[in-house]
């Protein structure tokens, strides 16, 4: 069943008149979404540049949703000018954790869209993005490991958070899998391949099931801001 937050966002964006497509990536696309635990990762394609007026409209939409239908859903969305969709270095307005920031559409998100994503409205991801080879999957994952995770490894205080500890373990497991196979691994499946003692794996499983409330979102916000 589609989350209420996604349906609500689709309805609000259609009212703007300049969002042509709304696509689902992340755990919702791969079938690994856990309500109350997983983020909602969406990508919206727009018919031109998102200037100040459009940015203000997006902020208003998301703030309203975050107080209502998307409350607690960690709804995020990247707004991509279709003319710049194929530029991997282009920065796009991105709503994440209560703020609109500028961010690239990451290689991993592109892989998720092409291989697992689907459209809430508009065209399918395969009609907007080219196919992704196994080597391109490896390159995308390598860039994330050598980018954000290299940066995070130099900030020991971040690792006091269970959020970052969990993400670190599962991201390394996902990275090893992707480099070996040229495909992505879900977070739930990655727990079973994490390099961790049994007691910690039990905690990872419990947190993934939502049995342990997530810690402060600040480290997760750092992850999103870096990407």
CSV table of C-alpha atoms in Angstrom, one decimal:
chain,number,residue,atom,x,y,z
A,1,UNK,CA,0.0,0.0,0.0
A,2,UNK,CA,1.3,3.5,-0.9
A,3,UNK,CA,2.1,5.6,2.1
A,4,UNK,CA,-0.4,8.5,2.8
A,5,UNK,CA,2.5,10.9,2.7
A,6,UNK,CA,3.4,10.0,-0.9
A,7,UNK,CA,-0.2,10.3,-2.1
A,8,UNK,CA,-0.5,13.6,-0.4
A,9,UNK,CA,2.7,14.9,-1.9
A,10,UNK,CA,1.7,13.8,-5.4
A,11,UNK,CA,-1.6,15.7,-5.0
A,12,UNK,CA,0.0,18.9,-3.8
A,13,UNK,CA,2.7,18.9,-6.5
A,14,UNK,CA,0.1,18.3,-9.2
A,15,UNK,CA,-1.6,21.6,-8.1
A,16,UNK,CA,1.6,23.5,-8.8
A,17,UNK,CA,1.4,22.8,-12.5
A,18,UNK,CA,5.1,22.5,-13.2
A,19,UNK,CA,6.0,19.1,-11.7
A,20,UNK,CA,5.8,16.6,-14.5
A,21,UNK,CA,6.8,13.3,-12.8
A,22,UNK,CA,7.0,12.0,-9.3
A,23,UNK,CA,9.2,8.9,-8.8
A,24,UNK,CA,9.9,6.6,-5.9
A,25,UNK,CA,13.4,5.5,-5.0
A,26,UNK,CA,15.0,4.1,-1.8
A,27,UNK,CA,13.5,1.4,0.4
A,28,UNK,CA,9.9,2.0,-0.8
A,29,UNK,CA,11.1,1.2,-4.4
A,30,UNK,CA,13.0,-2.0,-3.3
A,31,UNK,CA,10.2,-3.3,-1.2
A,32,UNK,CA,12.2,-2.8,2.0
A,33,UNK,CA,10.3,0.1,3.5
A,34,UNK,CA,9.5,-0.1,7.2
A,35,UNK,CA,6.9,2.5,8.4
A,36,UNK,CA,8.3,4.6,11.2
A,37,UNK,CA,11.9,3.4,10.5
A,38,UNK,CA,12.6,4.0,6.8
A,39,UNK,CA,12.8,7.3,5.1
A,40,UNK,CA,10.6,8.1,2.0
A,41,UNK,CA,12.9,9.0,-0.9
A,42,UNK,CA,11.3,10.6,-3.9
A,43,UNK,CA,12.4,12.4,-7.0
A,44,UNK,CA,10.3,14.9,-8.8
A,45,UNK,CA,11.0,16.0,-12.3
A,46,UNK,CA,10.1,19.6,-13.1
A,47,UNK,CA,9.7,21.4,-16.4
A,48,UNK,CA,12.4,24.0,-15.9
A,49,UNK,CA,14.7,25.7,-13.3
A,50,UNK,CA,13.5,25.9,-9.7
A,51,UNK,CA,14.0,29.6,-8.9
A,52,UNK,CA,13.2,31.5,-5.7
A,53,UNK,CA,9.4,31.6,-6.3
A,54,UNK,CA,9.2,27.8,-7.0
A,55,UNK,CA,11.5,27.1,-4.0
A,56,UNK,CA,9.2,29.1,-1.8
A,57,UNK,CA,6.2,27.1,-3.0
A,58,UNK,CA,8.0,23.8,-2.3
A,59,UNK,CA,9.0,24.8,1.2
A,60,UNK,CA,5.3,25.8,1.9
A,61,UNK,CA,4.1,22.4,0.6
A,62,UNK,CA,6.6,20.3,2.5
A,63,UNK,CA,6.2,22.3,5.8
A,64,UNK,CA,2.4,21.8,5.6
A,65,UNK,CA,2.8,18.1,4.8
A,66,UNK,CA,5.4,17.6,7.6
A,67,UNK,CA,2.8,19.0,10.0
A,68,UNK,CA,0.0,16.8,8.6
A,69,UNK,CA,-0.1,13.8,6.3
A,70,UNK,CA,3.7,13.3,6.3
A,71,UNK,CA,4.3,13.8,10.0
A,72,UNK,CA,6.9,11.4,11.2
A,73,UNK,CA,7.4,9.9,7.8
A,74,UNK,CA,10.8,11.4,7.0
A,75,UNK,CA,9.5,12.4,3.6
A,76,UNK,CA,12.3,13.7,1.3
A,77,UNK,CA,12.2,14.7,-2.3
A,78,UNK,CA,14.8,15.9,-4.9
A,79,UNK,CA,13.4,18.4,-7.5
A,80,UNK,CA,15.2,17.9,-10.8
A,81,UNK,CA,15.0,20.2,-13.8
A,82,UNK,CA,14.5,17.7,-16.7
A,83,UNK,CA,17.1,19.5,-18.8
A,84,UNK,CA,19.7,18.7,-16.1
A,85,UNK,CA,18.5,15.2,-15.3
A,86,UNK,CA,21.4,13.4,-17.0
A,87,UNK,CA,24.1,15.7,-15.4
A,88,UNK,CA,25.5,13.8,-12.4
A,89,UNK,CA,27.2,16.9,-11.0
A,90,UNK,CA,24.2,19.2,-11.1
A,91,UNK,CA,22.8,20.4,-7.8
A,92,UNK,CA,19.0,20.3,-7.3
A,93,UNK,CA,16.7,21.7,-4.6
A,94,UNK,CA,16.1,18.8,-2.1
A,95,UNK,CA,13.7,18.7,0.8
A,96,UNK,CA,15.1,16.7,3.7
A,97,UNK,CA,14.5,16.8,7.4
A,98,UNK,CA,12.7,20.1,7.4
A,99,UNK,CA,15.0,22.0,5.1
A,100,UNK,CA,15.5,22.8,1.4
A,101,UNK,CA,19.1,22.2,0.5
A,102,UNK,CA,21.0,21.9,-2.8
A,103,UNK,CA,22.2,18.4,-3.6
A,104,UNK,CA,23.1,16.1,-6.5
A,105,UNK,CA,20.9,13.3,-7.6
A,106,UNK,CA,23.3,10.6,-6.3
A,107,UNK,CA,24.5,7.7,-8.3
A,108,UNK,CA,22.9,5.2,-5.9
A,109,UNK,CA,19.5,7.0,-6.2
A,110,UNK,CA,19.8,6.8,-10.0
A,111,UNK,CA,20.4,3.1,-9.7
A,112,UNK,CA,17.5,2.6,-7.4
A,113,UNK,CA,15.2,4.5,-9.8
A,114,UNK,CA,16.3,2.6,-12.9
A,115,UNK,CA,16.4,-0.9,-11.4
A,116,UNK,CA,13.6,-0.7,-8.8
A,117,UNK,CA,11.8,2.7,-9.0
A,118,UNK,CA,8.3,3.4,-10.1
A,119,UNK,CA,6.2,6.4,-10.9
A,120,UNK,CA,3.6,7.9,-8.6
A,121,UNK,CA,2.6,10.2,-11.4
A,122,UNK,CA,4.0,10.9,-14.9
A,123,UNK,CA,6.5,8.8,-16.7
A,124,UNK,CA,8.3,5.7,-15.5
A,125,UNK,CA,12.0,6.0,-14.4
A,126,UNK,CA,13.0,3.9,-17.4
A,127,UNK,CA,11.5,6.5,-19.7
A,128,UNK,CA,13.6,9.3,-18.1
A,129,UNK,CA,16.9,7.7,-17.3
A,130,UNK,CA,19.2,5.4,-19.3
A,131,UNK,CA,19.9,1.8,-18.2
A,132,UNK,CA,22.5,1.2,-15.6
A,133,UNK,CA,25.3,-1.3,-16.1
A,134,UNK,CA,26.7,-3.4,-13.3
A,135,UNK,CA,30.0,-1.5,-13.5
A,136,UNK,CA,28.0,1.8,-13.1
A,137,UNK,CA,26.4,0.4,-10.0
A,138,UNK,CA,29.9,-0.4,-8.6
A,139,UNK,CA,31.1,3.1,-9.4
A,140,UNK,CA,28.1,4.7,-7.7
A,141,UNK,CA,28.5,2.6,-4.5
A,142,UNK,CA,32.3,3.2,-4.5
A,143,UNK,CA,31.7,7.0,-4.8
A,144,UNK,CA,29.4,6.9,-1.7
A,145,UNK,CA,31.9,4.9,0.3
A,146,UNK,CA,34.8,7.0,-0.7
A,147,UNK,CA,32.8,10.2,-0.3
A,148,UNK,CA,30.4,10.4,2.7
A,149,UNK,CA,31.8,7.4,4.6
A,150,UNK,CA,35.4,8.5,4.2
A,151,UNK,CA,34.3,11.9,5.5
A,152,UNK,CA,32.4,10.3,8.4
A,153,UNK,CA,35.3,8.1,9.4
A,154,UNK,CA,37.2,11.2,10.4
A,155,UNK,CA,34.5,12.4,12.8
A,156,UNK,CA,34.5,9.9,15.7
A,157,UNK,CA,31.8,11.7,17.7
A,158,UNK,CA,29.3,10.9,15.0
A,159,UNK,CA,29.8,7.2,15.8
A,160,UNK,CA,28.3,7.6,19.3
A,161,UNK,CA,24.9,7.6,17.6
A,162,UNK,CA,23.3,4.2,17.0
A,163,UNK,CA,21.9,5.7,13.7
A,164,UNK,CA,25.4,6.2,12.3
A,165,UNK,CA,26.7,2.9,13.7
A,166,UNK,CA,23.8,1.0,12.1
A,167,UNK,CA,24.2,2.9,8.8
A,168,UNK,CA,27.9,2.3,8.8
A,169,UNK,CA,27.6,-1.4,9.3
A,170,UNK,CA,24.8,-1.9,6.7
A,171,UNK,CA,26.4,0.5,4.2
A,172,UNK,CA,29.7,-1.4,4.3
A,173,UNK,CA,27.8,-4.7,3.8
A,174,UNK,CA,25.8,-3.2,0.9
A,175,UNK,CA,29.0,-1.8,-0.5
A,176,UNK,CA,30.8,-5.2,-0.5
A,177,UNK,CA,27.8,-6.8,-2.1
A,178,UNK,CA,27.5,-4.2,-4.8
A,179,UNK,CA,31.2,-4.4,-5.6
A,180,UNK,CA,31.0,-8.1,-5.9
A,181,UNK,CA,27.8,-8.5,-7.8
A,182,UNK,CA,27.1,-5.1,-9.5
A,183,UNK,CA,23.7,-4.9,-7.8
A,184,UNK,CA,22.2,-3.3,-4.8
A,185,UNK,CA,21.3,-5.0,-1.5
A,186,UNK,CA,18.4,-3.8,0.8
A,187,UNK,CA,19.2,-2.6,4.3
A,188,UNK,CA,17.3,-5.5,5.8
A,189,UNK,CA,19.3,-8.0,3.8
A,190,UNK,CA,22.5,-6.2,4.6
A,191,UNK,CA,22.1,-6.7,8.3
A,192,UNK,CA,22.6,-10.4,7.8
A,193,UNK,CA,25.9,-9.7,6.0
A,194,UNK,CA,27.2,-7.1,8.4
A,195,UNK,CA,30.6,-7.6,10.0
A,196,UNK,CA,29.4,-7.5,13.6
A,197,UNK,CA,29.0,-9.8,16.6
A,198,UNK,CA,25.7,-11.6,17.2
A,199,UNK,CA,24.5,-9.4,20.0
A,200,UNK,CA,24.9,-6.3,17.8
A,201,UNK,CA,23.2,-8.0,14.8
A,202,UNK,CA,20.3,-8.7,17.2
A,203,UNK,CA,20.1,-4.9,18.0
A,204,UNK,CA,20.3,-4.0,14.3
A,205,UNK,CA,17.4,-6.4,13.5
A,206,UNK,CA,15.4,-4.9,16.3
A,207,UNK,CA,16.0,-1.3,15.3
A,208,UNK,CA,15.2,-2.3,11.7
A,209,UNK,CA,11.9,-3.8,12.8
A,210,UNK,CA,11.1,-0.6,14.7
A,211,UNK,CA,11.3,-2.2,18.1
A,212,UNK,CA,13.8,0.4,19.3
A,213,UNK,CA,13.1,4.0,18.7
A,214,UNK,CA,15.6,5.7,16.5
A,215,UNK,CA,18.1,8.0,18.1
A,216,UNK,CA,18.5,11.7,17.3
A,217,UNK,CA,18.2,12.5,13.6
A,218,UNK,CA,21.1,14.9,13.5
A,219,UNK,CA,23.7,12.4,12.3
A,220,UNK,CA,21.3,11.1,9.6
A,221,UNK,CA,20.8,14.8,8.6
A,222,UNK,CA,24.6,15.0,8.2
A,223,UNK,CA,24.5,12.1,5.9
A,224,UNK,CA,21.8,13.7,3.8
A,225,UNK,CA,23.5,17.0,3.7
A,226,UNK,CA,26.7,15.5,2.5
A,227,UNK,CA,25.2,13.5,-0.4
